[in-house]
PDB file of N, CA, C and O in Angstrom:
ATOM      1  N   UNK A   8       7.796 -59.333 -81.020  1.00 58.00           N
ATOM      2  CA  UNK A   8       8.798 -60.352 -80.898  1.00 58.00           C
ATOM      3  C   UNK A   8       8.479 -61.251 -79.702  1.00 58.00           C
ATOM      4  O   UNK A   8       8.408 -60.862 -78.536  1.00 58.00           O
ATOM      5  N   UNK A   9       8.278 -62.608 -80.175  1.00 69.00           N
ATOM      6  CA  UNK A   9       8.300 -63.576 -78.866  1.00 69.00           C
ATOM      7  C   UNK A   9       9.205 -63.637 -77.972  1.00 69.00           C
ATOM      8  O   UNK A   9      10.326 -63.683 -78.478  1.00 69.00           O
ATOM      9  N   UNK A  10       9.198 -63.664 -76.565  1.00 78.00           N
ATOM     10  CA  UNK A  10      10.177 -64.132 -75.920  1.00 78.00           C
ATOM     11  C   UNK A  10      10.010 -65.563 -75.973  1.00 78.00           C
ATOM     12  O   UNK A  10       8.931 -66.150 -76.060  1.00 78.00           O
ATOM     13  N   UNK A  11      11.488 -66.231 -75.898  1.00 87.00           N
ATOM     14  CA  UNK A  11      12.202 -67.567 -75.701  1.00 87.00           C
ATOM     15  C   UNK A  11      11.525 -67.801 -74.459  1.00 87.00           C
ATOM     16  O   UNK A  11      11.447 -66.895 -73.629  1.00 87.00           O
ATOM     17  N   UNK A  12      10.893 -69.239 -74.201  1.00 92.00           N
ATOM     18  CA  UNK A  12      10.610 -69.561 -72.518  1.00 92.00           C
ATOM     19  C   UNK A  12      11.401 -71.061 -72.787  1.00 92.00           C
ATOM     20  O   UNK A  12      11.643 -71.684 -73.820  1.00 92.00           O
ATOM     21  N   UNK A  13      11.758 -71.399 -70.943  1.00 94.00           N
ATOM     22  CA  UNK A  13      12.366 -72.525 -70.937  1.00 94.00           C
ATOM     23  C   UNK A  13      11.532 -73.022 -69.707  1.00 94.00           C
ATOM     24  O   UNK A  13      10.825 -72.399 -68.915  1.00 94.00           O
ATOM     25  N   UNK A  14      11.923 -74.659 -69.832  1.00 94.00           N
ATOM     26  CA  UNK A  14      11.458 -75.333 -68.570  1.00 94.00           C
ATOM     27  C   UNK A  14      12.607 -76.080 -68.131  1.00 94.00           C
ATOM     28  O   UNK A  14      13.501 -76.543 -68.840  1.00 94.00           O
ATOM     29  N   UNK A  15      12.428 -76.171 -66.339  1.00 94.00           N
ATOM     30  CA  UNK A  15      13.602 -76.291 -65.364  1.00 94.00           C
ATOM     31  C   UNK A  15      12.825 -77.607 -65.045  1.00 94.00           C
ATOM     32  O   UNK A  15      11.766 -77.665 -64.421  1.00 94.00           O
ATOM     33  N   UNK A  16      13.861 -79.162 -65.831  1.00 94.00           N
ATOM     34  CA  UNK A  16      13.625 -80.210 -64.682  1.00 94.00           C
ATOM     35  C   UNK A  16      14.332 -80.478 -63.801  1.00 94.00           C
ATOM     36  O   UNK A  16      15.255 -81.240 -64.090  1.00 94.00           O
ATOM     37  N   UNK A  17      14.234 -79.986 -62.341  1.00 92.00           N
ATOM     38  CA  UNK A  17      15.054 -79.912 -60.931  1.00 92.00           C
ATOM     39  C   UNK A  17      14.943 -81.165 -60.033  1.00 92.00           C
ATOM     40  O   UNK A  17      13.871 -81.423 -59.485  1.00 92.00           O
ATOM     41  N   UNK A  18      15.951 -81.887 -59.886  1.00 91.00           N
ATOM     42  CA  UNK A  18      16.415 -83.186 -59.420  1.00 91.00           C
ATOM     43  C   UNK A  18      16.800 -82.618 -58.078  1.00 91.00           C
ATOM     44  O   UNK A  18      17.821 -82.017 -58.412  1.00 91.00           O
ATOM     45  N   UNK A  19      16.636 -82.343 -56.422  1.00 88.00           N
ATOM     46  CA  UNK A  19      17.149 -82.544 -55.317  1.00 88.00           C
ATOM     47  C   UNK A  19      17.608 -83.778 -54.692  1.00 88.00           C
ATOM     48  O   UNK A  19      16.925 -84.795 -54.566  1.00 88.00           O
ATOM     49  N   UNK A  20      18.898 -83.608 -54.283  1.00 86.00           N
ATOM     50  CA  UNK A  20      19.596 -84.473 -53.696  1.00 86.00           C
ATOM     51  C   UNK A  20      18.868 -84.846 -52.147  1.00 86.00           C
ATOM     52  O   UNK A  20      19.209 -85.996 -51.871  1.00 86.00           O
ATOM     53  N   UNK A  21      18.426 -84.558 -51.599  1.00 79.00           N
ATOM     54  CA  UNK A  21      17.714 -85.035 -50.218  1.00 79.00           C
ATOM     55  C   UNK A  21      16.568 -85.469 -50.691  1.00 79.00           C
ATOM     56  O   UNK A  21      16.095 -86.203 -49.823  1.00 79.00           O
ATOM     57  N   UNK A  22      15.555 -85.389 -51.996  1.00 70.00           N
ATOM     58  CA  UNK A  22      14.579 -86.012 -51.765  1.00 70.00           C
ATOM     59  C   UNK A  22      14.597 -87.215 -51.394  1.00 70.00           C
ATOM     60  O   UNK A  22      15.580 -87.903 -51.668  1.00 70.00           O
ATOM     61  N   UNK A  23      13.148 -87.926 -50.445  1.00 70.00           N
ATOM     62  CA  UNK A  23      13.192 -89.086 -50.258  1.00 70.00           C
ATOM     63  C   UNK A  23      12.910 -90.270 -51.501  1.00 70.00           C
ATOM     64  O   UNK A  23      13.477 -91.347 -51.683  1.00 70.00           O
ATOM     65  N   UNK A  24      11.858 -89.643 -52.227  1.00 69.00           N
ATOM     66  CA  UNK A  24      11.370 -90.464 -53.338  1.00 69.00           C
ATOM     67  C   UNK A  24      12.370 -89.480 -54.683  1.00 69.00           C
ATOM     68  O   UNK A  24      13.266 -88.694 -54.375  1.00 69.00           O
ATOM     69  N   UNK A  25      11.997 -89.736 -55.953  1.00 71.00           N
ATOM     70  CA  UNK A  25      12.245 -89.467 -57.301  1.00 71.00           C
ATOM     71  C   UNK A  25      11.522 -88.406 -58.086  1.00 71.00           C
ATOM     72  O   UNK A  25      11.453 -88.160 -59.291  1.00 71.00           O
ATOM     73  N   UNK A  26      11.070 -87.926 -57.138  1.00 75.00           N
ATOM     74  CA  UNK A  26       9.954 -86.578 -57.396  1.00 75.00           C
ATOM     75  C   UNK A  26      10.772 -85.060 -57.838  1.00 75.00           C
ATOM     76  O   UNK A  26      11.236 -84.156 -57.143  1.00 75.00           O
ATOM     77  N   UNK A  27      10.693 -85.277 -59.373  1.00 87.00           N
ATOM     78  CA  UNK A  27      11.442 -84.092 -59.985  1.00 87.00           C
ATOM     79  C   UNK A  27      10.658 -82.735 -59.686  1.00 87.00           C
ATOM     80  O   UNK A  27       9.494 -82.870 -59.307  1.00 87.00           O
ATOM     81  N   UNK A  28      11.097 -81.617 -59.797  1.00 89.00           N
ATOM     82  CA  UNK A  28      10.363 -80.187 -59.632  1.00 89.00           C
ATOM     83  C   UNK A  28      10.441 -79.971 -61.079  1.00 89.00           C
ATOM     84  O   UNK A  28      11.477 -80.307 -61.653  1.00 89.00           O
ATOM     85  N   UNK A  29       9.572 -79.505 -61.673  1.00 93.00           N
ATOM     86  CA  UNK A  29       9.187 -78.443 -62.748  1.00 93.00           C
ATOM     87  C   UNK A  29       9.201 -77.226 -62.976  1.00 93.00           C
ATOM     88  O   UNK A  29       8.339 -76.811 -62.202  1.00 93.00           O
ATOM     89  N   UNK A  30       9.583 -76.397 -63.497  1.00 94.00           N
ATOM     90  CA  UNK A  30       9.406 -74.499 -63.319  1.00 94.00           C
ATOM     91  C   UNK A  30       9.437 -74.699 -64.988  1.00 94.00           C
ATOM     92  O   UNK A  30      10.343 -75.171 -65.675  1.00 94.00           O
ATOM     93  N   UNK A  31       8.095 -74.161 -65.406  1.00 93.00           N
ATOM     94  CA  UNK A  31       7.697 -73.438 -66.748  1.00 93.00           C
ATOM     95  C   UNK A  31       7.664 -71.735 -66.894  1.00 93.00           C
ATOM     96  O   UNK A  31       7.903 -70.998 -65.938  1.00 93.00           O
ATOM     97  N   UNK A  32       7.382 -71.327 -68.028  1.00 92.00           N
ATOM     98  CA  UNK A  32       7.704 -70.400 -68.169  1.00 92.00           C
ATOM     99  C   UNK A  32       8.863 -69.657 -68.228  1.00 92.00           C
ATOM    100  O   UNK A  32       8.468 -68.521 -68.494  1.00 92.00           O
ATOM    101  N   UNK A  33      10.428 -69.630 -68.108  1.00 93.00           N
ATOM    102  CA  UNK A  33      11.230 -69.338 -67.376  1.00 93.00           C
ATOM    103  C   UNK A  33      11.554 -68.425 -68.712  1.00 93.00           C
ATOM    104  O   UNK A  33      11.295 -68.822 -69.848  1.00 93.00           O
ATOM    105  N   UNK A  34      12.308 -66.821 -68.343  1.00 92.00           N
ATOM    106  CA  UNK A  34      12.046 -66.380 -69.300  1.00 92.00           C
ATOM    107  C   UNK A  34      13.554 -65.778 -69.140  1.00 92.00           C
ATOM    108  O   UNK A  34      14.168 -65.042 -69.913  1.00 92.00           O
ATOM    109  N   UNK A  35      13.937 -66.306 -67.937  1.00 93.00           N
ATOM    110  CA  UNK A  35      15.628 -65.547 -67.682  1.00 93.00           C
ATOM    111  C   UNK A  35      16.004 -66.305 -66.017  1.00 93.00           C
ATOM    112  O   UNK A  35      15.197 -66.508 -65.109  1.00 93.00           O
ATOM    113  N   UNK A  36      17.724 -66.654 -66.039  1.00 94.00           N
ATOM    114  CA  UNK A  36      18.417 -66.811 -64.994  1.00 94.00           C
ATOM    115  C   UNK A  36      19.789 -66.276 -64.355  1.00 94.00           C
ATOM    116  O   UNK A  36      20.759 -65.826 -64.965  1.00 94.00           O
ATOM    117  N   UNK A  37      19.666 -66.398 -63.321  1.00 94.00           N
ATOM    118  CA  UNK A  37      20.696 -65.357 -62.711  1.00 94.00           C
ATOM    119  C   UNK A  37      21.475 -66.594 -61.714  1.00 94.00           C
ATOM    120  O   UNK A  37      20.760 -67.341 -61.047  1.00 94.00           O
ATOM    121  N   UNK A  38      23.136 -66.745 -61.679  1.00 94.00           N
ATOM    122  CA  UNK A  38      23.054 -67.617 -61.340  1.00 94.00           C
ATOM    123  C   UNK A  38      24.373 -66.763 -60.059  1.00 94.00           C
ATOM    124  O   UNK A  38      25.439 -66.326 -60.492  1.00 94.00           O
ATOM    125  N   UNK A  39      24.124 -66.708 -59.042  1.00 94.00           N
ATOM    126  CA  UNK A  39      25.201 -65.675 -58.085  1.00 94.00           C
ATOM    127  C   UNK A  39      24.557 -64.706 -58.455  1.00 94.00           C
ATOM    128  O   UNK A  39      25.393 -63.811 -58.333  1.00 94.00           O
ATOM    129  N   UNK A  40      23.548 -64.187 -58.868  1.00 94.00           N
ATOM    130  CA  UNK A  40      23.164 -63.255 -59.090  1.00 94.00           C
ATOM    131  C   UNK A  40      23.588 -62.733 -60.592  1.00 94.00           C
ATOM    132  O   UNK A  40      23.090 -61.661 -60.933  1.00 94.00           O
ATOM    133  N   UNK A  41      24.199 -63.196 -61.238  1.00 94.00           N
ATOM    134  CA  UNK A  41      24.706 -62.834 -62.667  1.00 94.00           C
ATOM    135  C   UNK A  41      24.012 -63.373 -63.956  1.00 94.00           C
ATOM    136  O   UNK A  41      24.180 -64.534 -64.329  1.00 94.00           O
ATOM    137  N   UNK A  42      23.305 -62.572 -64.553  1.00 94.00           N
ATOM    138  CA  UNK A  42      22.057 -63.003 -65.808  1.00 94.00           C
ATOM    139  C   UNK A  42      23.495 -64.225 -66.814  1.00 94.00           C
ATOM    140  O   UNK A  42      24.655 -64.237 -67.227  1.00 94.00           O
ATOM    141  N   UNK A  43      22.289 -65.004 -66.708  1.00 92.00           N
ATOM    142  CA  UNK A  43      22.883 -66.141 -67.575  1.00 92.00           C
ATOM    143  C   UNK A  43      21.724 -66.410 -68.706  1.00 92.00           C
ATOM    144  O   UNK A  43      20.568 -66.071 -68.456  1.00 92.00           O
ATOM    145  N   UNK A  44      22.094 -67.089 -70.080  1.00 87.00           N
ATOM    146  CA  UNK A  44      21.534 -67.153 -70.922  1.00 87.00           C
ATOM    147  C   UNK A  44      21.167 -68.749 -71.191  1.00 87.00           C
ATOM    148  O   UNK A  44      21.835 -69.566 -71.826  1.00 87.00           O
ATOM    149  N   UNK A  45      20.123 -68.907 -70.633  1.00 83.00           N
ATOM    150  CA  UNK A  45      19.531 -70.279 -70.518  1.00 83.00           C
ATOM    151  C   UNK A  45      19.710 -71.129 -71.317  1.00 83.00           C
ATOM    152  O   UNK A  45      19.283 -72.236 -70.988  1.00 83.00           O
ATOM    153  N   UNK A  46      20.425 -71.010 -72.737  1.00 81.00           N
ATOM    154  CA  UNK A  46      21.265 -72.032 -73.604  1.00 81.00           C
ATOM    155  C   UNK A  46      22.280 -72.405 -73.390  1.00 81.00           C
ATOM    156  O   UNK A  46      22.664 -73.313 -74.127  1.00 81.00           O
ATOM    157  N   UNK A  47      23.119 -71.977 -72.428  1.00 83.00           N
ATOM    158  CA  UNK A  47      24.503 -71.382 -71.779  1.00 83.00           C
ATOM    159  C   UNK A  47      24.174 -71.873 -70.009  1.00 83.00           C
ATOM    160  O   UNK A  47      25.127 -71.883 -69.230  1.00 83.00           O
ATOM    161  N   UNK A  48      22.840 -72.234 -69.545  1.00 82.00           N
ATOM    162  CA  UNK A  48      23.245 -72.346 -68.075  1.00 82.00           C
ATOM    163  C   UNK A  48      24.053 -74.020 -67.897  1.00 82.00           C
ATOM    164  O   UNK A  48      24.034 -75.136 -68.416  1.00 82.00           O
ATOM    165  N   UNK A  49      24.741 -73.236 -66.760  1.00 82.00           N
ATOM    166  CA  UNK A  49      25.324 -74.772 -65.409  1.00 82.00           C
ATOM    167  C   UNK A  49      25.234 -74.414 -64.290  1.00 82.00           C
ATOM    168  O   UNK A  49      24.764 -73.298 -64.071  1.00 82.00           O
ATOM    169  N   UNK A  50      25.568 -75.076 -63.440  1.00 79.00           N
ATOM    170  CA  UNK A  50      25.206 -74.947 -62.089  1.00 79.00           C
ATOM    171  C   UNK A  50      26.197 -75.150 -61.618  1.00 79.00           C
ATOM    172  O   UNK A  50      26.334 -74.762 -60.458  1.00 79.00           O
ATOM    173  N   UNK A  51      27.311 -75.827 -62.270  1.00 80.00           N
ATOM    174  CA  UNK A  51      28.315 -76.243 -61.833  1.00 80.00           C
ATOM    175  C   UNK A  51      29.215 -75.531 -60.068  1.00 80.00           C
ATOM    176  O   UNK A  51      29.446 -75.833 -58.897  1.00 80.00           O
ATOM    177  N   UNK A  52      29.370 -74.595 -60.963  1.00 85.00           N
ATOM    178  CA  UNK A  52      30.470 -73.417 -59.672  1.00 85.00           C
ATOM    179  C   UNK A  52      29.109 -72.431 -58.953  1.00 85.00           C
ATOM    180  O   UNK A  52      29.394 -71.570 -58.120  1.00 85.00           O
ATOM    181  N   UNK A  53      27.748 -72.648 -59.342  1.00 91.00           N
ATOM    182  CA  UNK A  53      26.753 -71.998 -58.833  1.00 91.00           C
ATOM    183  C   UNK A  53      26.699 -72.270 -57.218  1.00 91.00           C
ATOM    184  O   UNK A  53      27.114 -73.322 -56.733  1.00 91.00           O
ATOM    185  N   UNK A  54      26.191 -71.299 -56.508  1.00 94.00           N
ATOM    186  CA  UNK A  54      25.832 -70.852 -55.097  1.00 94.00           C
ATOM    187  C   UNK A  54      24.277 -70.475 -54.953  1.00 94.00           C
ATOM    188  O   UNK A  54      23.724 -71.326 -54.256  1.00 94.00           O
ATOM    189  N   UNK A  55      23.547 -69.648 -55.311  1.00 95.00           N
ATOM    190  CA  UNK A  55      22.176 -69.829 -55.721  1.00 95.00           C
ATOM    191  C   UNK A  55      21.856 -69.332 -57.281  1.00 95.00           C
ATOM    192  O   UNK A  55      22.491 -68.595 -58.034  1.00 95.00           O
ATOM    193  N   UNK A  56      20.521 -70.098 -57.453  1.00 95.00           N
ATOM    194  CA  UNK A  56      19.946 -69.956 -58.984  1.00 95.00           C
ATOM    195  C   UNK A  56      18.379 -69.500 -58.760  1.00 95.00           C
ATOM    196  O   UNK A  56      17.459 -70.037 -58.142  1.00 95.00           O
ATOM    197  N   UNK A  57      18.489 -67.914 -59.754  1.00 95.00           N
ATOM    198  CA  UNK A  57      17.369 -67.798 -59.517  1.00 95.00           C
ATOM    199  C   UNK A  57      16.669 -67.931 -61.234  1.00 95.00           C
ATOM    200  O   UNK A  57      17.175 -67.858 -62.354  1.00 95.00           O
ATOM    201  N   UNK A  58      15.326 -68.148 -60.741  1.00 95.00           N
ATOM    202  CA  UNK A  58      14.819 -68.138 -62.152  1.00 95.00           C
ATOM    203  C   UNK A  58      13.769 -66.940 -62.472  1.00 95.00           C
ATOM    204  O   UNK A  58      13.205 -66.174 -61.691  1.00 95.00           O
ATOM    205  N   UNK A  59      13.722 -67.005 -63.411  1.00 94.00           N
ATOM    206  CA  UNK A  59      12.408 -65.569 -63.534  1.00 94.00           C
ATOM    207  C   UNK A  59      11.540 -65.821 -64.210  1.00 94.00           C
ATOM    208  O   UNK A  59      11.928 -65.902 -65.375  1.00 94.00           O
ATOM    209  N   UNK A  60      10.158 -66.060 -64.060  1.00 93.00           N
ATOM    210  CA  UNK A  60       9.261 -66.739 -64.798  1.00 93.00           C
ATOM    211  C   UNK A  60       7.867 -65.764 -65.112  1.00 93.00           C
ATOM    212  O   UNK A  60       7.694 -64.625 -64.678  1.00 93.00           O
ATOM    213  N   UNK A  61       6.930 -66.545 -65.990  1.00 88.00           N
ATOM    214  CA  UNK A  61       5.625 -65.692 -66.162  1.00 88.00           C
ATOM    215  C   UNK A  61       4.603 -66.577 -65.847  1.00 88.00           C
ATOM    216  O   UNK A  61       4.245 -67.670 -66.285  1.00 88.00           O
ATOM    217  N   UNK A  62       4.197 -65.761 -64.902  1.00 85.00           N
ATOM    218  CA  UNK A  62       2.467 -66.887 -64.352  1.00 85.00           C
ATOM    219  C   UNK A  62       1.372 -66.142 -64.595  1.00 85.00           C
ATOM    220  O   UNK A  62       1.428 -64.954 -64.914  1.00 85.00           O
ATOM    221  N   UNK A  63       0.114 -66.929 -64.430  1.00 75.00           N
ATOM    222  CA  UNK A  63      -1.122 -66.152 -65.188  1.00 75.00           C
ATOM    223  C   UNK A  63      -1.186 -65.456 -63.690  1.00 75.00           C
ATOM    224  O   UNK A  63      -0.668 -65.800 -62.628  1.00 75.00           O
ATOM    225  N   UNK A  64      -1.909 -64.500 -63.987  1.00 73.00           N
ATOM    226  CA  UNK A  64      -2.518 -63.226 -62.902  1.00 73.00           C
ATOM    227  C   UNK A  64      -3.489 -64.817 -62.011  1.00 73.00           C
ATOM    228  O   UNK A  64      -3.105 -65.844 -62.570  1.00 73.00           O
ATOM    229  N   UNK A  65      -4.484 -65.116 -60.933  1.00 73.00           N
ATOM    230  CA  UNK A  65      -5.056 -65.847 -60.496  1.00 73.00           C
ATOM    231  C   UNK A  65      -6.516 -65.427 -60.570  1.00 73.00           C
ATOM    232  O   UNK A  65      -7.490 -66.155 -60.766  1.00 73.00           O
ATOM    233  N   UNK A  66      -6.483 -64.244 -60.396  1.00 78.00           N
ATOM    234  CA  UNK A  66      -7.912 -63.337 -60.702  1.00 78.00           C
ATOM    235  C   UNK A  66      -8.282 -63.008 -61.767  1.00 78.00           C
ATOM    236  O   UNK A  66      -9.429 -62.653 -62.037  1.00 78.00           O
ATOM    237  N   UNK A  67      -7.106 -63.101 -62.721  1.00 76.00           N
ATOM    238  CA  UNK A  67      -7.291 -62.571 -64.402  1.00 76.00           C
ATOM    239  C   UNK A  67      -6.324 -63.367 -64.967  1.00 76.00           C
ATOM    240  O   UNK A  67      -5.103 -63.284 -64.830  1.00 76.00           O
ATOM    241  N   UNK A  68      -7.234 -64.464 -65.877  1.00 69.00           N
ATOM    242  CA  UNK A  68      -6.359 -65.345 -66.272  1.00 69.00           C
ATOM    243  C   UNK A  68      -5.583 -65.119 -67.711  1.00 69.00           C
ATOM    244  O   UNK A  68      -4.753 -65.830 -68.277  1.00 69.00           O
ATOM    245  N   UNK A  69      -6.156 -63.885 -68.077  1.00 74.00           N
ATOM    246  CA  UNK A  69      -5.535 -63.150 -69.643  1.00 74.00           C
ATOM    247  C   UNK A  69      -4.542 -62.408 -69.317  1.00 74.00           C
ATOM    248  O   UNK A  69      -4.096 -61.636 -70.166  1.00 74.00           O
ATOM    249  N   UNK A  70      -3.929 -62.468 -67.939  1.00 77.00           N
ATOM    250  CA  UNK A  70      -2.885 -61.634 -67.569  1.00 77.00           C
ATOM    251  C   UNK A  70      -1.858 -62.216 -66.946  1.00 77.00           C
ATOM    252  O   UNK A  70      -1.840 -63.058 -66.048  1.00 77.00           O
ATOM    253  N   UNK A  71      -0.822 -61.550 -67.650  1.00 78.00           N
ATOM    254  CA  UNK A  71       0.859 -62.753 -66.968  1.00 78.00           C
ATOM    255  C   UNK A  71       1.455 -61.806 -65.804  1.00 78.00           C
ATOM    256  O   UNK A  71       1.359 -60.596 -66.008  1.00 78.00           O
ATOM    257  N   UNK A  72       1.860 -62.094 -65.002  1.00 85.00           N
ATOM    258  CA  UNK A  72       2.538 -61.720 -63.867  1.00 85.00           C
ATOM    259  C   UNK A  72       3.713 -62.387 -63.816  1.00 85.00           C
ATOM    260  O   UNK A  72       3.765 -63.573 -64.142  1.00 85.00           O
ATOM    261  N   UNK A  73       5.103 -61.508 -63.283  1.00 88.00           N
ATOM    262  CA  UNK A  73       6.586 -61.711 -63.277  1.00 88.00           C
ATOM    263  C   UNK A  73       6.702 -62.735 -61.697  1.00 88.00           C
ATOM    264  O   UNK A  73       6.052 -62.319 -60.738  1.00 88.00           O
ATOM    265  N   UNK A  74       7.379 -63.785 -61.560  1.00 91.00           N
ATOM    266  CA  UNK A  74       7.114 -64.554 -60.636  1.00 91.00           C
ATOM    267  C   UNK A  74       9.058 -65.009 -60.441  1.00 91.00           C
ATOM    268  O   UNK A  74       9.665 -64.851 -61.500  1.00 91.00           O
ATOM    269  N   UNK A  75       9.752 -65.405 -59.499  1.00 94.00           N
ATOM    270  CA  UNK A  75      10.807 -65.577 -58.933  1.00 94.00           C
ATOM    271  C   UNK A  75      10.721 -66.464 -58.239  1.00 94.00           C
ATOM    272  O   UNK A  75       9.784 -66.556 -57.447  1.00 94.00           O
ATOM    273  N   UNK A  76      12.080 -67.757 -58.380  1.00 94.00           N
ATOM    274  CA  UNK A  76      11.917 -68.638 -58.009  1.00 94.00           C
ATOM    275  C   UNK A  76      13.266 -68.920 -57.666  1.00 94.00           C
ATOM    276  O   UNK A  76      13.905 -69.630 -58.442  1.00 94.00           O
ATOM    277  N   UNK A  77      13.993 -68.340 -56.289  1.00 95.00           N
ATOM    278  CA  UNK A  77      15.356 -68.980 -55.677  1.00 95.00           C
ATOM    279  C   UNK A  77      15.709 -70.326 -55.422  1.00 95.00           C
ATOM    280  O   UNK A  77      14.806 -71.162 -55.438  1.00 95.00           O
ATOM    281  N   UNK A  78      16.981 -70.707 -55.168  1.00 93.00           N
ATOM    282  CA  UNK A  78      17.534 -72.062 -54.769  1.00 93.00           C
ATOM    283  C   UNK A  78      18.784 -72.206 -54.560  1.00 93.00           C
ATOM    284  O   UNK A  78      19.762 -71.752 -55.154  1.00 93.00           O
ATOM    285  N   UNK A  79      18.685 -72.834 -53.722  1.00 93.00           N
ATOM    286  CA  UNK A  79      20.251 -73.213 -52.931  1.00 93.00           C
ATOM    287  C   UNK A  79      20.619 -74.125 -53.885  1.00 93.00           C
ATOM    288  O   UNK A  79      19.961 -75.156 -54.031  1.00 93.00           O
ATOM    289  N   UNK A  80      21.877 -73.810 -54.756  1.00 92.00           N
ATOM    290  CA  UNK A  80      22.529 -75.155 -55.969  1.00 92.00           C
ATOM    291  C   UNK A  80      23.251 -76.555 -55.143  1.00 92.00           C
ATOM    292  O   UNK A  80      23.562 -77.667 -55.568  1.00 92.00           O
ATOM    293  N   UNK A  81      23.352 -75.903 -53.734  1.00 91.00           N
ATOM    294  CA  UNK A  81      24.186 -76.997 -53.431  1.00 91.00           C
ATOM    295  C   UNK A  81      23.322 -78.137 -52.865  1.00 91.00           C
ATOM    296  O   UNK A  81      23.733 -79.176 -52.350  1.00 91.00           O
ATOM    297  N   UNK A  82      22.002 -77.735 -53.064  1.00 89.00           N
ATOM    298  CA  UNK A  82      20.928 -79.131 -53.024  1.00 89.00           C
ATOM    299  C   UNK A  82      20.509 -79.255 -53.830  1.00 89.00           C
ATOM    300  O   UNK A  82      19.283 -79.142 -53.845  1.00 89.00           O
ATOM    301  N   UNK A  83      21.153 -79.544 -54.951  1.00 90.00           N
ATOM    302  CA  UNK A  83      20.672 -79.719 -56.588  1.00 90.00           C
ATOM    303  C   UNK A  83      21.535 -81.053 -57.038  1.00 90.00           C
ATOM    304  O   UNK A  83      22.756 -81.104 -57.186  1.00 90.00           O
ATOM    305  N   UNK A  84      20.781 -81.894 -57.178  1.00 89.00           N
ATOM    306  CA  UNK A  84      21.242 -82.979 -57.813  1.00 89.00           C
ATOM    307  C   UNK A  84      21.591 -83.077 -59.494  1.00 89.00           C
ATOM    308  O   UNK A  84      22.564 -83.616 -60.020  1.00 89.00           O
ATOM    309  N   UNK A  85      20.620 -82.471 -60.043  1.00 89.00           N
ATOM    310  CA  UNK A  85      20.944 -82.198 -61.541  1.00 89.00           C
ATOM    311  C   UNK A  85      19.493 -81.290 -61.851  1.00 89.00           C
ATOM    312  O   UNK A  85      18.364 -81.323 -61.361  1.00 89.00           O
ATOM    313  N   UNK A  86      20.244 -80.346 -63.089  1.00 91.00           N
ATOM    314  CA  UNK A  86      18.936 -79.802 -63.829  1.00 91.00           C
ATOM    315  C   UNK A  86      18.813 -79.711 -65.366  1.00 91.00           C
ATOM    316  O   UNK A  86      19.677 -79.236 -66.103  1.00 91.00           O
ATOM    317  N   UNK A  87      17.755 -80.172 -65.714  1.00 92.00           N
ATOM    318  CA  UNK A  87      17.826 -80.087 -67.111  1.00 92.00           C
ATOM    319  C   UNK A  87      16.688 -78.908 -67.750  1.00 92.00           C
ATOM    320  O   UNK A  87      15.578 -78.737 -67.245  1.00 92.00           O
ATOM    321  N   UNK A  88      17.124 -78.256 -68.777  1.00 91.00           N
ATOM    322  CA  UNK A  88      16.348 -77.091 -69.381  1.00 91.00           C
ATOM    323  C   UNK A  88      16.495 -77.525 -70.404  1.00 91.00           C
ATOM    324  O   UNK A  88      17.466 -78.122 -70.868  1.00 91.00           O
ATOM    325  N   UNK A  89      15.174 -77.160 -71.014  1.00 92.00           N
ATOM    326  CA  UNK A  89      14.667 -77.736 -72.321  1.00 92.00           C
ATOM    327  C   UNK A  89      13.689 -76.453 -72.882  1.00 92.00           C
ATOM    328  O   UNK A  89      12.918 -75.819 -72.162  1.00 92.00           O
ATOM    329  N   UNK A  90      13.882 -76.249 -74.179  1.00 92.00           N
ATOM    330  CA  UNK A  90      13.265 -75.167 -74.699  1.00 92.00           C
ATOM    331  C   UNK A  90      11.718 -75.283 -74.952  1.00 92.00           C
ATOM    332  O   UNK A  90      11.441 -76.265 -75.641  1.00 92.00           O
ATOM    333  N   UNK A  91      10.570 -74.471 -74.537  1.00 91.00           N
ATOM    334  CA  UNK A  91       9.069 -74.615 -74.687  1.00 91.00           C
ATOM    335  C   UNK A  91       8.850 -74.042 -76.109  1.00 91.00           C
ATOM    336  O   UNK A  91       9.403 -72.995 -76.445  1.00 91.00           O
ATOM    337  N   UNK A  92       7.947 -74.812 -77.034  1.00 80.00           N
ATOM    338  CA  UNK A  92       8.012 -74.270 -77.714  1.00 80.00           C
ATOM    339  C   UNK A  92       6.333 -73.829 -78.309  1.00 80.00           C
ATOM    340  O   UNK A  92       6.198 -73.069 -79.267  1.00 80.00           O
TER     341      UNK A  92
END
């Protein structure tokens, strides 16, 4: 069975320029720490958002490694998730 992956386009409110962040892979989020279902996320009433992603190994590129990616929501300008398909 495939897992579902999503991608995080992350808008910060202090950037100087228009320079969105990216996070691929994302395979699950926790938002206060509480698993949320990435068809279902907001950020709205969020405090931090973490994401949980899969990256290739760097030494072995046939191999995925579990990777974590925190954030303070209240420097979040907007985020959009979009399904990889």
């Amino acid at each position: 069975m495939k897992i579902m992956t999503f991608c995080a386009r992350i808008s910060f409110k202090n950037m100087a320029t228009n320079n969105d962040f990216f996070i691929k892979r994302i395979f699950a989020i926790k938002v206060n720490g509480k698993d949320v279902d990435p068809k279902d996320f907001s950020f709205e009433s969020a405090k931090t958002i973490t994401f949980n992603l899969n990256v290739q190994d760097s030494k072995d590129q046939s191999k995925n490694c579990s990777s974590t990616i925190a954030i303070n929501a209240e420097e979040v300008l907007y985020i959009q998730m979009t399904e990889e398909k």
